[in-house]
């Protein structure tokens, strides 16, 4: 099983600031099979990014993904009020597993 | 667009079997592009992939749950179902049904809202 570790656990930022979220895998993820999701309280997760850097349909371009091997990053270039939420990474190189999440909160 | 809706009991007794059903709308469960998955979320274990099924009935299970798990599909009703036996408090979670594109090892493109299941006597 591939274990995903996300950091930081909580990110306190102001609207308009840049957010950088990290996801580290316990072993190399081939073919960049990594996705990112956003979850607001009481709602289901929503797909943001798949295959490391591809935005899902309707996702604004302030969201971008990068990385390879064991280290992956989700960047939100300028935080909007609706971006304050919990973010999860997921690998699908092997049986799917998820990171424990990073909460982006308003500073 | 594709929508998924979970249904089932909100409370299950320890040692009993948890049954859940997911109804697919806005698309066909017989789509050759999709696999249909169950994912659960709990404060203790976070998000956990439970298993997936193709419309043909081929199943893929999380090894940690395989001995207690059955996932099935009913194409005539556009539904797929989960049965988890011998439940304990550790199975208390929000259960989501979801769709995956092209493979059981894939990202989740559509999520159901989720249904809360509590295991308690």
Coordinates of C-alpha atoms in Angstrom, one line a residue:
Chain A
X1 CA 0.0 0.0 0.0
X2 CA 1.3 3.5 -0.9
X3 CA 1.0 5.8 2.1
X4 CA 0.5 9.5 1.3
X5 CA 1.6 12.1 3.9
X6 CA 0.3 15.7 3.5
X7 CA 1.8 18.8 5.0
X8 CA 1.2 21.0 6.6
X9 CA -1.8 19.8 8.6
X10 CA -3.2 23.3 8.7
X11 CA -2.3 26.3 6.6
X12 CA -3.5 29.7 7.9
X13 CA -3.6 32.3 5.1
X14 CA -5.4 35.4 4.0
X15 CA -7.5 35.8 0.9
X16 CA -5.4 36.8 -2.0
X17 CA -2.3 34.9 -0.7
X18 CA -0.7 31.9 -2.3
X19 CA -1.2 28.5 -0.9
X20 CA 1.3 25.6 -1.4
X21 CA 0.2 22.2 -0.2
X22 CA 2.5 19.1 -0.2
X23 CA 1.8 15.4 -0.7
X24 CA 4.6 12.9 -0.2
X25 CA 4.3 9.2 -1.2
X26 CA 6.0 6.3 0.6
X27 CA 7.1 5.0 -2.8
X28 CA 7.4 6.4 -6.3
X29 CA 4.1 6.9 -8.1
X30 CA 4.6 5.9 -11.7
X31 CA 3.0 7.7 -14.6
X32 CA 2.0 10.6 -12.2
X33 CA -1.2 8.9 -11.1
X34 CA -2.0 11.5 -8.5
X35 CA -5.2 13.5 -7.9
X36 CA -6.2 16.3 -5.6
X37 CA -9.7 17.0 -4.1
X38 CA -11.3 19.8 -2.2
X39 CA -13.8 19.2 0.5
X40 CA -16.0 21.8 2.2
X41 CA -17.6 21.0 5.5
X42 CA -20.5 18.6 5.2
X43 CA -20.0 18.0 1.5
X44 CA -18.4 15.4 -0.7
X45 CA -14.9 15.9 -2.0
X46 CA -14.7 17.5 -5.4
X47 CA -12.0 16.6 -8.0
X48 CA -9.6 19.4 -8.7
X49 CA -6.6 17.9 -10.4
X50 CA -5.9 14.5 -11.9
X51 CA -2.7 13.0 -13.4
X52 CA -0.7 15.4 -11.3
X53 CA -1.3 18.5 -13.2
X54 CA -4.6 18.3 -15.2
X55 CA -7.4 20.5 -14.0
X56 CA -10.8 18.8 -13.9
X57 CA -13.7 20.3 -15.8
X58 CA -14.7 23.7 -14.4
X59 CA -11.8 24.1 -12.1
X60 CA -10.3 27.7 -12.2
X61 CA -6.8 28.2 -13.4
X62 CA -5.6 29.5 -10.0
X63 CA -5.4 25.8 -9.0
X64 CA -2.3 24.0 -10.4
X65 CA -0.6 20.7 -9.6
X66 CA 3.0 19.6 -10.1
X67 CA 5.5 17.0 -9.0
X68 CA 6.7 13.5 -9.8
X69 CA 8.0 10.4 -8.1
X70 CA 7.3 10.8 -4.5
X71 CA 6.8 14.6 -4.1
X72 CA 3.7 16.4 -5.4
X73 CA 2.3 19.9 -4.8
X74 CA -1.0 21.7 -5.2
X75 CA -0.7 25.4 -5.5
X76 CA -3.5 27.9 -5.3
X77 CA -2.2 31.1 -6.7
X78 CA -4.5 33.6 -5.1
X79 CA -6.9 32.4 -2.4
X80 CA -10.6 33.2 -2.9
X81 CA -13.0 33.0 0.0
X82 CA -14.5 29.8 -1.4
X83 CA -11.0 28.1 -1.4
X84 CA -10.9 27.8 2.4
X85 CA -11.5 24.1 2.8
X86 CA -9.7 20.7 3.3
X87 CA -7.6 19.3 0.5
X88 CA -6.7 15.7 -0.1
X89 CA -4.3 14.0 -2.4
X90 CA -4.9 10.5 -3.8
X91 CA -2.7 8.1 -5.6
X92 CA -4.1 5.6 -8.1
X93 CA -0.9 3.9 -9.3
X94 CA -1.9 0.9 -7.1
X95 CA -5.1 0.4 -5.1
X96 CA -6.3 3.9 -4.3
X97 CA -5.1 5.5 -1.1
X98 CA -5.6 9.1 0.2
X99 CA -3.6 11.5 2.2
X100 CA -4.9 12.7 5.6
X101 CA -5.7 16.1 4.3
X102 CA -4.5 19.7 4.7
X103 CA -6.9 22.3 6.0
X104 CA -6.6 25.8 4.5
X105 CA -8.1 28.2 7.0
X106 CA -8.6 32.0 7.1
X107 CA -5.8 33.8 9.0
Chain B
X1 CA -24.6 15.1 -15.7
X2 CA -23.8 12.0 -13.7
X3 CA -25.2 11.9 -10.2
X4 CA -25.0 9.2 -7.5
X5 CA -27.2 8.8 -4.4
X6 CA -26.5 6.5 -1.5
X7 CA -29.3 4.9 0.5
X8 CA -29.3 2.5 3.5
X9 CA -29.7 2.3 7.3
X10 CA -28.1 5.0 9.4
X11 CA -27.7 2.7 12.3
X12 CA -26.4 -0.9 12.3
X13 CA -25.8 -3.2 15.3
X14 CA -22.3 -4.6 16.0
X15 CA -21.7 -8.0 14.3
X16 CA -24.5 -7.4 11.8
X17 CA -24.3 -6.7 8.1
X18 CA -24.3 -3.2 6.7
X19 CA -26.2 -2.9 3.4
X20 CA -25.9 0.2 1.2
X21 CA -27.2 0.9 -2.3
X22 CA -26.1 3.6 -4.8
X23 CA -28.5 4.8 -7.5
X24 CA -26.9 6.2 -10.7
X25 CA -28.7 8.9 -12.6
X26 CA -27.8 11.2 -15.5
X27 CA -25.9 8.3 -17.1
X28 CA -25.9 4.5 -17.4
X29 CA -24.3 2.1 -15.0
X30 CA -23.5 0.0 -18.0
X31 CA -21.1 2.7 -19.3
X32 CA -17.9 1.1 -20.5
X33 CA -16.0 4.1 -19.3
X34 CA -16.8 3.9 -15.6
X35 CA -16.1 1.8 -12.6
X36 CA -18.3 2.2 -9.6
X37 CA -16.8 2.6 -6.2
X38 CA -17.5 2.8 -2.5
X39 CA -15.3 5.0 -0.3
X40 CA -15.7 5.8 3.3
X41 CA -14.6 8.6 5.5
X42 CA -14.1 8.6 9.2
X43 CA -12.3 10.9 11.7
X44 CA -9.9 8.1 12.6
X45 CA -9.0 6.6 9.3
X46 CA -9.7 9.5 6.9
X47 CA -10.7 8.6 3.3
X48 CA -10.6 4.9 2.5
X49 CA -11.3 3.1 -0.8
X50 CA -13.5 0.1 0.0
X51 CA -13.8 -1.4 -3.4
X52 CA -15.0 -1.0 -7.0
X53 CA -17.2 -2.9 -9.5
X54 CA -17.6 -2.8 -13.3
X55 CA -21.0 -3.1 -14.9
X56 CA -20.1 -6.7 -15.9
X57 CA -19.9 -7.6 -12.2
X58 CA -16.1 -7.8 -11.9
X59 CA -15.1 -6.7 -8.5
X60 CA -12.0 -5.2 -6.9
X61 CA -11.7 -5.1 -3.1
X62 CA -9.5 -3.4 -0.6
X63 CA -7.5 -6.3 0.9
X64 CA -8.1 -5.1 4.4
X65 CA -11.9 -5.5 4.0
X66 CA -12.1 -8.3 1.4
X67 CA -13.1 -11.0 3.9
X68 CA -16.2 -9.1 5.0
X69 CA -17.1 -7.3 1.7
X70 CA -19.5 -8.0 -1.2
X71 CA -20.1 -5.4 -3.9
X72 CA -22.7 -6.2 -6.6
X73 CA -24.4 -4.4 -9.5
X74 CA -27.9 -4.4 -10.9
X75 CA -27.8 -2.9 -14.4
X76 CA -31.6 -3.1 -14.8
X77 CA -32.0 -0.6 -11.9
X78 CA -28.8 1.4 -12.5
X79 CA -27.7 0.5 -9.0
X80 CA -24.8 -1.0 -7.3
X81 CA -24.6 -2.2 -3.7
X82 CA -22.3 -2.9 -0.8
X83 CA -22.7 -5.4 2.0
X84 CA -20.2 -5.3 4.8
X85 CA -20.5 -8.1 7.3
X86 CA -19.5 -8.4 11.0
X87 CA -19.4 -4.7 11.5
X88 CA -17.8 -3.1 14.5
X89 CA -17.6 0.5 15.8
X90 CA -14.5 0.9 13.5
X91 CA -16.9 0.7 10.5
X92 CA -18.7 3.9 11.6
X93 CA -18.2 6.4 8.8
X94 CA -19.7 8.4 6.1
X95 CA -20.0 6.1 3.1
X96 CA -19.8 7.6 -0.4
X97 CA -20.5 5.9 -3.7
X98 CA -18.5 7.3 -6.6
X99 CA -17.5 6.8 -10.1
X100 CA -14.0 6.2 -11.5
X101 CA -12.9 6.6 -15.1
X102 CA -11.5 3.7 -17.0
X103 CA -10.1 1.7 -14.1
X104 CA -10.7 0.6 -10.6
X105 CA -7.3 2.2 -10.0
X106 CA -8.3 5.7 -10.9
X107 CA -9.3 9.0 -9.6
X108 CA -12.9 9.7 -8.5
X109 CA -14.6 12.0 -11.0
X110 CA -18.0 12.1 -9.4
X111 CA -18.9 11.6 -5.7
X112 CA -22.2 10.9 -4.0
X113 CA -23.0 13.2 -1.1
X114 CA -22.5 10.3 1.3
X115 CA -24.6 8.6 4.0
X116 CA -23.6 8.5 7.6
X117 CA -23.5 5.0 9.1
X118 CA -23.2 4.4 12.9
X119 CA -22.4 1.0 14.3
X120 CA -23.9 0.9 17.8
X121 CA -26.1 -1.4 19.9

